[in-house]
XYZ file of C-alpha atoms in Angstrom:
193
model
C 88.261 6.582 17.261
C 85.683 8.294 19.502
C 85.917 11.463 17.389
C 85.140 9.378 14.272
C 82.086 7.818 15.942
C 80.954 11.240 17.214
C 81.351 12.707 13.723
C 79.303 9.849 12.226
C 76.523 10.343 14.785
C 76.559 14.083 14.138
C 76.223 13.566 10.375
C 73.389 11.062 10.735
C 71.477 13.319 13.164
C 71.378 16.331 10.863
C 68.051 18.103 10.716
C 65.943 15.875 8.547
C 62.566 17.096 7.396
C 59.908 14.688 6.223
C 60.514 13.840 2.582
C 64.152 14.921 2.625
C 67.081 12.627 1.963
C 70.696 12.667 2.979
C 72.828 11.955 -0.084
C 76.378 10.740 0.526
C 78.477 10.480 -2.633
C 81.695 8.460 -2.529
C 84.421 8.889 -5.109
C 88.054 8.072 -5.819
C 91.057 10.358 -5.473
C 94.500 8.960 -6.245
C 93.152 5.412 -5.958
C 91.574 5.981 -2.525
C 87.884 6.174 -1.742
C 86.682 9.442 -0.246
C 83.459 11.203 0.643
C 82.933 13.484 -2.310
C 79.855 15.144 -0.835
C 77.413 14.750 2.049
C 74.256 16.843 1.908
C 70.552 17.010 2.670
C 68.307 17.033 -0.363
C 64.956 18.737 -0.095
C 62.125 17.516 -2.296
C 60.625 19.725 -4.962
C 57.039 20.407 -3.904
C 54.770 20.963 -6.873
C 52.899 24.244 -6.567
C 50.037 23.055 -8.784
C 49.509 19.654 -7.132
C 49.353 19.753 -3.309
C 51.292 16.872 -1.750
C 53.106 15.895 -4.972
C 56.874 15.847 -4.351
C 59.847 14.852 -6.468
C 63.514 14.480 -5.589
C 66.067 13.646 -8.247
C 68.708 12.044 -6.054
C 71.247 11.215 -8.767
C 71.570 10.870 -12.516
C 74.112 9.604 -15.005
C 72.694 10.558 -18.400
C 74.768 7.841 -20.114
C 77.184 5.084 -19.090
C 79.469 6.701 -16.491
C 83.248 6.801 -16.886
C 84.479 5.877 -13.402
C 87.997 7.035 -14.206
C 86.534 10.555 -13.877
C 84.847 12.217 -10.918
C 81.064 11.766 -11.033
C 79.142 14.972 -10.437
C 75.558 16.139 -10.290
C 76.040 19.900 -10.443
C 72.948 21.065 -12.281
C 69.467 19.878 -13.040
C 69.632 17.794 -16.225
C 67.963 18.388 -19.576
C 66.136 15.088 -18.964
C 65.430 13.174 -15.753
C 65.155 10.042 -17.907
C 68.609 8.591 -18.619
C 69.769 7.592 -22.092
C 71.067 4.128 -22.990
C 73.485 2.913 -20.321
C 72.545 5.762 -17.982
C 70.747 5.636 -14.638
C 68.714 7.899 -12.406
C 67.357 7.609 -8.872
C 64.175 9.422 -7.843
C 61.936 9.706 -4.822
C 58.330 10.574 -5.593
C 55.457 11.229 -3.201
C 52.057 10.834 -4.821
C 49.099 12.641 -3.252
C 45.726 10.892 -2.962
C 43.497 10.860 -6.066
C 41.144 13.275 -4.278
C 43.654 16.073 -5.007
C 43.155 15.576 -8.750
C 39.360 15.253 -8.377
C 39.058 18.565 -6.493
C 37.203 21.181 -8.591
C 40.035 23.675 -7.997
C 42.634 21.351 -9.583
C 44.089 22.899 -12.751
C 45.324 20.042 -14.934
C 46.861 22.334 -17.556
C 48.899 24.219 -14.941
C 50.032 20.895 -13.447
C 51.136 19.680 -16.892
C 53.061 22.911 -17.524
C 54.869 22.622 -14.183
C 55.666 18.939 -14.797
C 57.122 19.772 -18.228
C 59.578 22.105 -16.475
C 60.424 19.973 -13.418
C 60.253 16.515 -14.984
C 61.950 17.294 -18.292
C 62.250 14.254 -20.503
C 59.596 12.383 -18.510
C 56.534 14.645 -18.473
C 56.558 14.865 -22.262
C 55.772 11.107 -22.219
C 52.597 11.681 -20.162
C 49.546 10.984 -22.322
C 47.189 13.869 -23.071
C 43.993 11.861 -22.443
C 45.305 10.411 -19.164
C 48.336 12.380 -17.901
C 49.352 9.669 -15.404
C 49.856 7.083 -18.173
C 53.329 7.040 -19.690
C 56.041 4.866 -21.197
C 59.799 5.450 -21.378
C 62.704 3.510 -22.897
C 63.951 2.454 -19.486
C 63.987 -0.527 -17.174
C 62.596 0.834 -13.915
C 62.849 -0.629 -10.435
C 60.051 0.903 -8.365
C 59.967 0.362 -4.595
C 56.976 1.297 -2.460
C 58.760 3.057 0.382
C 55.695 4.120 2.361
C 51.971 3.632 1.799
C 49.797 1.761 -0.684
C 49.432 2.351 -4.418
C 47.981 0.723 -7.502
C 49.964 0.092 -10.680
C 47.781 0.376 -13.771
C 48.777 -1.313 -17.019
C 47.023 -1.527 -20.373
C 43.311 -2.316 -20.515
C 42.805 -0.973 -16.979
C 44.595 -3.941 -15.348
C 45.612 -2.832 -11.815
C 47.946 -4.377 -9.267
C 47.727 -3.413 -5.579
C 51.109 -2.670 -3.964
C 52.124 -1.920 -0.384
C 55.253 -0.902 1.518
C 58.232 -3.045 0.543
C 56.783 -4.243 -2.764
C 59.008 -3.887 -5.831
C 57.965 -3.564 -9.474
C 60.266 -4.077 -12.456
C 59.013 -2.129 -15.482
C 60.520 -3.218 -18.794
C 59.587 -0.181 -20.871
C 55.876 -0.771 -20.275
C 53.012 1.714 -20.530
C 51.737 2.358 -17.004
C 50.383 4.753 -14.383
C 50.639 4.959 -10.604
C 47.260 5.459 -8.879
C 46.980 6.482 -5.241
C 43.397 5.430 -4.475
C 43.931 5.840 -0.728
C 43.583 8.876 1.511
C 47.272 9.323 2.431
C 50.349 10.246 0.389
C 52.479 7.387 -0.980
C 56.267 7.604 -1.315
C 58.145 5.503 -3.849
C 61.768 5.169 -4.943
C 62.458 4.773 -8.656
C 65.726 3.575 -10.155
C 65.686 4.055 -13.948
C 68.094 2.327 -16.326
C 68.291 3.753 -19.833
C 67.719 1.163 -22.531
C 67.340 0.877 -26.288
C 64.339 -0.382 -28.209
């Protein structure tokens, strides 16, 4: 029993950098639950937007078949799931001052987002790249910091740590009007229109 407790403490004390997550995936083998994988996930740090980080923690592109082993072996063609699918993301948004800096290259940022955030970035609007709408029901949790949710007609809602937003396929943008980065968790559920 002590070796089990020691092993658990060892696993939970792994080197954890800021912004990284430990992902433990449980699965079934011969009708018994097992640890399928246990690993640290490092966030992708955008080169064109200082302080902007994204971690795709898990995705099922469509309704999963639990009679088969669930895997996340390669980066998907789309980070937005299809009908019946789900995805879990962590995103750190830098302050708005990063985008207002004269050295900020919006076109380079868009190009990088189109590669990293496939299936999502192509929904970003040209006139206002933060505004977007997907065919998903999203649960967004403010994990750390303060952020503003913008809806149509410039309507904004102030959110702080622990607040949760349910997006039902709505057009929106996340605005970090503060001076510190904001980290959020997003759980997307693919839907039909």
